[in-house]
Coordinates of C-alpha atoms in Angstrom, one line a residue:
M1 CA 0.2 -37.0 -23.7
T2 CA 1.2 -33.5 -23.4
A3 CA 5.0 -33.0 -23.2
P4 CA 6.3 -30.5 -20.7
K5 CA 8.4 -27.8 -22.3
P6 CA 12.0 -28.3 -22.5
P7 CA 14.4 -25.6 -20.9
R8 CA 15.4 -22.8 -23.2
Q9 CA 19.0 -24.1 -23.2
S10 CA 17.7 -27.3 -25.0
A11 CA 15.7 -25.4 -27.6
G12 CA 18.7 -23.4 -28.2
A13 CA 20.9 -26.2 -29.1
I14 CA 18.1 -27.7 -31.1
S15 CA 18.0 -24.6 -33.1
T16 CA 21.6 -24.5 -33.9
I17 CA 21.3 -27.9 -35.2
L18 CA 18.2 -27.2 -37.1
L19 CA 19.5 -24.1 -38.7
G20 CA 22.2 -26.5 -40.6
L21 CA 19.3 -28.5 -42.1
R22 CA 17.4 -25.2 -43.1
R23 CA 20.5 -23.8 -44.8
A24 CA 21.3 -27.0 -46.7
P25 CA 18.1 -28.6 -48.2
R26 CA 19.7 -29.5 -51.4
Q27 CA 22.2 -31.8 -49.6
I28 CA 19.3 -34.0 -48.3
R29 CA 18.6 -36.3 -50.9
R30 CA 17.5 -39.7 -50.9
S31 CA 21.1 -40.9 -52.2
S32 CA 22.6 -39.1 -49.2
R33 CA 21.1 -39.3 -46.0
D34 CA 24.1 -38.8 -43.6
V35 CA 23.2 -35.0 -43.1
V36 CA 19.9 -36.0 -41.8
E37 CA 21.2 -39.0 -39.7
N38 CA 23.9 -37.0 -38.3
A39 CA 21.4 -34.1 -37.3
V40 CA 19.0 -36.6 -35.5
T41 CA 21.7 -38.0 -33.3
Q42 CA 22.7 -34.4 -32.5
L43 CA 19.1 -33.5 -32.0
F44 CA 18.5 -36.4 -29.4
D45 CA 21.9 -35.8 -27.6
A46 CA 20.7 -32.2 -27.2
A47 CA 17.2 -33.2 -26.0
V48 CA 18.7 -35.4 -23.2
Q49 CA 21.4 -33.0 -22.0
P50 CA 19.2 -29.9 -21.8
H51 CA 21.5 -27.8 -19.9
G52 CA 24.3 -27.4 -22.3
V53 CA 27.1 -29.4 -20.4
A54 CA 28.1 -33.0 -21.7
A55 CA 28.3 -35.7 -18.9
S56 CA 31.9 -36.6 -18.5
G57 CA 31.8 -38.6 -15.3
E58 CA 33.8 -35.9 -13.2
Y59 CA 32.4 -32.4 -12.5
R60 CA 33.0 -29.3 -10.3
I61 CA 30.2 -28.0 -8.4
E62 CA 29.2 -25.6 -11.1
E63 CA 29.2 -28.2 -13.8
L64 CA 27.1 -30.5 -11.6
A65 CA 24.6 -27.9 -11.0
Q66 CA 24.2 -27.0 -14.7
L67 CA 23.7 -30.8 -15.5
A68 CA 21.1 -31.4 -12.7
G69 CA 19.3 -28.1 -13.5
T70 CA 19.9 -26.7 -10.0
T71 CA 21.9 -24.2 -8.2
T72 CA 25.3 -24.5 -6.4
R73 CA 23.6 -23.1 -3.4
N74 CA 21.1 -25.9 -3.3
I75 CA 23.8 -28.4 -3.9
R76 CA 25.6 -27.2 -0.7
V77 CA 22.3 -27.5 1.2
Y78 CA 21.6 -31.1 0.1
R79 CA 25.4 -31.9 1.3
D80 CA 24.8 -30.1 4.7
R81 CA 21.6 -32.3 5.1
G82 CA 23.1 -35.4 4.3
L83 CA 21.1 -36.0 1.0
L84 CA 24.4 -35.9 -1.1
H85 CA 27.5 -37.8 -0.3
P86 CA 30.9 -35.9 0.1
P87 CA 32.7 -35.2 -3.1
L88 CA 36.2 -36.3 -4.0
R89 CA 38.7 -33.7 -2.8
V90 CA 41.8 -33.0 -5.1
G91 CA 43.7 -30.1 -3.3
R92 CA 41.2 -27.6 -2.9
I93 CA 39.1 -28.8 -5.6
A94 CA 35.8 -30.7 -5.0
L95 CA 35.0 -33.0 -7.7
F96 CA 31.6 -35.0 -8.1
N97 CA 30.9 -37.8 -10.3
D98 CA 27.9 -39.5 -12.0
T99 CA 26.5 -41.0 -8.9
H100 CA 26.3 -37.7 -7.4
L101 CA 24.6 -36.4 -10.7
T102 CA 22.0 -39.2 -10.7
R103 CA 21.1 -38.6 -6.8
L104 CA 20.9 -35.0 -7.3
R105 CA 18.5 -35.4 -10.3
L106 CA 16.3 -37.8 -8.1
I107 CA 16.4 -35.2 -5.2
T108 CA 15.3 -32.4 -7.5
S109 CA 12.5 -34.6 -8.9
L110 CA 11.3 -35.5 -5.4
L111 CA 11.3 -31.9 -4.2
D112 CA 9.4 -30.8 -7.5
R113 CA 6.9 -33.4 -6.6
G114 CA 6.1 -31.8 -3.2
Y115 CA 8.2 -33.6 -0.8
N116 CA 10.2 -31.7 1.7
I117 CA 13.8 -32.3 2.5
A118 CA 13.2 -34.4 5.6
H119 CA 11.0 -36.8 3.3
V120 CA 13.5 -37.0 0.7
H121 CA 16.2 -38.0 3.2
E122 CA 14.0 -40.9 4.4
M123 CA 13.0 -42.1 0.9
L124 CA 16.7 -42.1 -0.2
S125 CA 17.5 -44.0 2.8
A126 CA 14.7 -46.5 2.3
W127 CA 15.9 -46.8 -1.4
E128 CA 19.6 -47.5 -0.5
Q129 CA 18.3 -50.3 1.9
G130 CA 16.7 -51.9 -1.2
K131 CA 13.1 -51.3 -0.2
G132 CA 12.1 -50.6 -4.0
V133 CA 11.2 -47.0 -3.3
G134 CA 13.1 -45.9 -6.4
D135 CA 10.5 -48.0 -8.8
L136 CA 7.7 -46.6 -6.6
L137 CA 8.4 -42.8 -7.3
G138 CA 9.4 -43.5 -11.0
L139 CA 13.2 -43.3 -10.5
E140 CA 13.6 -43.8 -14.4
S141 CA 11.9 -40.8 -15.1
A142 CA 13.7 -38.8 -12.4
I143 CA 17.0 -39.7 -14.0
A144 CA 17.5 -38.2 -17.5
G145 CA 20.3 -40.7 -18.8
S146 CA 22.2 -40.1 -22.4
W147 CA 20.1 -40.9 -25.2
A148 CA 22.1 -44.2 -26.2
A149 CA 22.7 -46.7 -23.5
E150 CA 25.9 -47.7 -24.9
K151 CA 28.4 -45.3 -26.5
P152 CA 30.8 -47.2 -29.1
E153 CA 34.3 -47.4 -27.8
R154 CA 37.5 -47.2 -30.1
M155 CA 40.7 -49.4 -29.5
S156 CA 43.4 -51.0 -31.3
L157 CA 42.4 -54.4 -33.1
S158 CA 44.7 -56.2 -30.5
D159 CA 43.1 -54.7 -27.5
A160 CA 39.6 -55.7 -29.0
R161 CA 40.7 -59.2 -29.6
E162 CA 42.4 -59.4 -25.9
L163 CA 38.8 -58.1 -24.6
V164 CA 36.8 -60.6 -26.4
D165 CA 39.8 -63.4 -25.7
D166 CA 38.0 -65.7 -28.1
D167 CA 39.1 -66.0 -31.8
A168 CA 36.0 -67.9 -33.1
G169 CA 33.8 -65.4 -30.8
F170 CA 35.6 -62.2 -32.2
T171 CA 34.7 -63.3 -35.8
R172 CA 31.2 -63.8 -35.0
M173 CA 30.8 -60.4 -33.1
V174 CA 32.1 -58.9 -36.2
D175 CA 29.7 -60.7 -38.5
L176 CA 26.8 -59.6 -36.1
G177 CA 28.0 -55.9 -36.1
I178 CA 28.6 -56.0 -32.2
I179 CA 32.4 -55.1 -33.2
K180 CA 33.5 -53.0 -36.4
V181 CA 37.2 -53.4 -37.7
E182 CA 38.6 -50.2 -39.4
D183 CA 41.8 -49.8 -41.4
A184 CA 44.9 -48.5 -39.4
D185 CA 45.3 -44.8 -38.8
P186 CA 48.0 -43.3 -40.9
G187 CA 51.2 -43.8 -39.1
Q188 CA 49.9 -46.8 -37.2
D189 CA 50.6 -50.5 -37.7
D190 CA 47.6 -52.0 -36.0
E191 CA 44.1 -51.6 -37.2
A192 CA 41.5 -50.2 -35.2
A193 CA 38.3 -51.6 -33.6
I194 CA 35.0 -50.1 -32.8
I195 CA 33.2 -51.9 -29.9
V196 CA 29.7 -51.0 -31.0
R197 CA 28.2 -52.7 -27.9
P198 CA 30.8 -52.7 -24.8
K199 CA 28.2 -53.5 -22.3
L200 CA 27.1 -56.4 -24.2
I201 CA 30.7 -57.6 -24.3
E202 CA 31.0 -56.8 -20.8
T203 CA 28.2 -59.0 -20.0
F204 CA 29.3 -61.8 -21.9
N205 CA 32.9 -61.6 -20.0
E206 CA 31.0 -61.6 -16.7
L207 CA 28.9 -64.7 -17.5
R208 CA 32.1 -66.6 -18.9
Q209 CA 33.3 -66.5 -15.3
Y210 CA 30.4 -68.9 -14.5
G211 CA 31.5 -71.2 -17.2
V212 CA 29.1 -70.3 -19.9
A213 CA 30.9 -70.8 -23.3
P214 CA 31.3 -67.7 -25.7
E215 CA 29.5 -69.5 -28.6
K216 CA 26.4 -70.1 -26.3
L217 CA 26.3 -66.5 -25.3
I218 CA 26.7 -65.1 -28.8
G219 CA 24.1 -67.8 -29.9
L220 CA 21.6 -66.7 -27.3
H221 CA 22.2 -63.0 -28.5
E222 CA 21.4 -64.2 -32.1
Q223 CA 18.1 -65.5 -31.0
I224 CA 17.0 -62.9 -28.7
A225 CA 18.1 -59.6 -30.8
P226 CA 15.4 -60.2 -33.5
L227 CA 12.8 -60.6 -30.9
V228 CA 13.9 -57.4 -29.1
D229 CA 13.8 -55.6 -32.4
Q230 CA 10.2 -56.6 -32.7
I231 CA 9.4 -55.2 -29.2
S232 CA 10.9 -51.8 -30.1
A233 CA 9.2 -51.7 -33.5
I234 CA 5.9 -51.8 -31.5
L235 CA 6.9 -49.3 -28.8
V236 CA 8.4 -46.9 -31.3
Q237 CA 5.4 -47.1 -33.4
A238 CA 3.4 -46.4 -30.5
G239 CA 5.5 -43.3 -29.7
I240 CA 5.5 -41.7 -33.0
E241 CA 1.7 -42.1 -33.3
E242 CA 1.8 -39.7 -30.2
V243 CA 3.7 -37.0 -32.0
L244 CA 2.8 -37.4 -35.6
H245 CA -0.4 -35.7 -35.7
R246 CA 1.4 -32.5 -34.8
I247 CA 3.9 -32.6 -37.7
N248 CA 3.1 -32.4 -41.4
P249 CA 5.7 -34.4 -43.2
G250 CA 5.0 -32.4 -46.4
A251 CA 5.5 -29.0 -45.0
A252 CA 8.5 -27.0 -43.6
L253 CA 10.0 -27.8 -40.3
P254 CA 8.0 -26.7 -37.3
P255 CA 9.2 -23.9 -34.9
D256 CA 12.3 -25.0 -32.9
T257 CA 10.4 -24.8 -29.8
E258 CA 7.8 -27.3 -31.0
I259 CA 10.4 -29.8 -32.3
A260 CA 12.2 -29.7 -29.0
E261 CA 8.9 -30.5 -27.1
L262 CA 8.3 -33.4 -29.5
L263 CA 12.0 -34.6 -28.9
T264 CA 11.4 -34.3 -25.1
T265 CA 8.1 -36.4 -25.6
L266 CA 9.9 -39.2 -27.3
V267 CA 12.8 -39.1 -24.8
R268 CA 10.5 -39.4 -21.9
F269 CA 8.4 -42.0 -23.9
R270 CA 11.9 -43.9 -24.4
T271 CA 12.5 -43.9 -20.5
Q272 CA 9.2 -45.1 -19.7
A273 CA 9.3 -47.8 -22.4
V274 CA 12.4 -49.0 -21.2
S275 CA 11.1 -49.1 -17.6
A276 CA 8.0 -51.0 -18.4
V277 CA 9.7 -53.7 -20.7
S278 CA 12.5 -54.0 -18.0
S279 CA 10.0 -54.6 -15.5
T280 CA 7.8 -57.0 -17.5
L281 CA 11.0 -59.0 -18.6
S282 CA 12.3 -59.4 -15.1
F283 CA 8.8 -60.7 -13.9
S284 CA 8.6 -63.1 -16.8
I285 CA 12.3 -64.3 -16.1
E286 CA 11.7 -64.6 -12.4
S287 CA 8.4 -66.5 -12.9
T288 CA 10.2 -68.9 -15.6
I289 CA 13.0 -69.6 -13.2
E290 CA 10.7 -70.3 -10.5
S291 CA 8.7 -72.8 -12.7
A292 CA 11.9 -74.5 -14.1
V293 CA 13.6 -75.0 -10.7
G294 CA 10.4 -76.4 -9.3
Q295 CA 10.4 -78.7 -12.3
I296 CA 13.8 -79.9 -11.8
L297 CA 13.3 -80.4 -8.1
G298 CA 10.1 -82.3 -8.6
D299 CA 12.0 -84.5 -11.1
L300 CA 14.7 -85.2 -8.7
I301 CA 12.3 -86.0 -6.0
D302 CA 10.4 -88.4 -7.9
K303 CA 13.4 -90.1 -9.3
E304 CA 14.7 -90.3 -5.7
A305 CA 11.5 -91.8 -4.5
E306 CA 11.4 -94.4 -7.3
Q307 CA 15.0 -95.4 -6.3
Q308 CA 13.9 -95.9 -2.8
S309 CA 10.8 -98.0 -3.8
D310 CA 12.8 -100.5 -5.8

């Protein structure tokens, strides 16, 4: 698999990060790996935000164009043709959001594939109507999300406890590393909490509305997490094997442009791997649910038939 060359802006950001590593080789020892770990995080953030603008959720048209790798003129054309929804108007300022960004990246990807604007409009309309066109066209590869699916959220300890709304569950989440508790900041009475997995907790709270007990949800997470880690290890190893032959671990760091290409390869591999696993898991869950429901209905029908024959 040959990775496409990343934009120059991406290589420039990566060069800045690598320069710090090259200047401080003595700081990188086995007893202190934080320099490398911080650099790796920054490298992948730079790889998935190649245009030098961090996603914030609210953008002016110039910022939106930078994030999507297009021009303000193109954005206005897409709006006039009905491909993009109108922005939010705040006085004389037009503000776009992440929905516009996602849609714009998809439009750009489709146009790059050779479709014209009329075709793109038709495809987007079909996709919005739930016809599965997004999956057919490789939607995940068209939308470059952030490297981490979840970003930790910091809040007061009292707010974190209120978010979980279950003392025993909160303690178990801390033990599992889903939540981290920190000492209070100077001048503050309340301790701080880092919600490491905010989307997971959000899912727990949604399922609780259906009557599922917190301890059961956390127990399911404890069972599933090791299995997911095994799947991740297999997939990551496959991705590493794709790029390892281009890196000599005992030699100096490769040129910045080559490292940028390798990071882009892994980012794209991550996107496709998540899409493949998600599709496989969805198919498996749907098949298992259908089988389980069929078994339950069959047992009920058999029981009813037995009662009628008595």
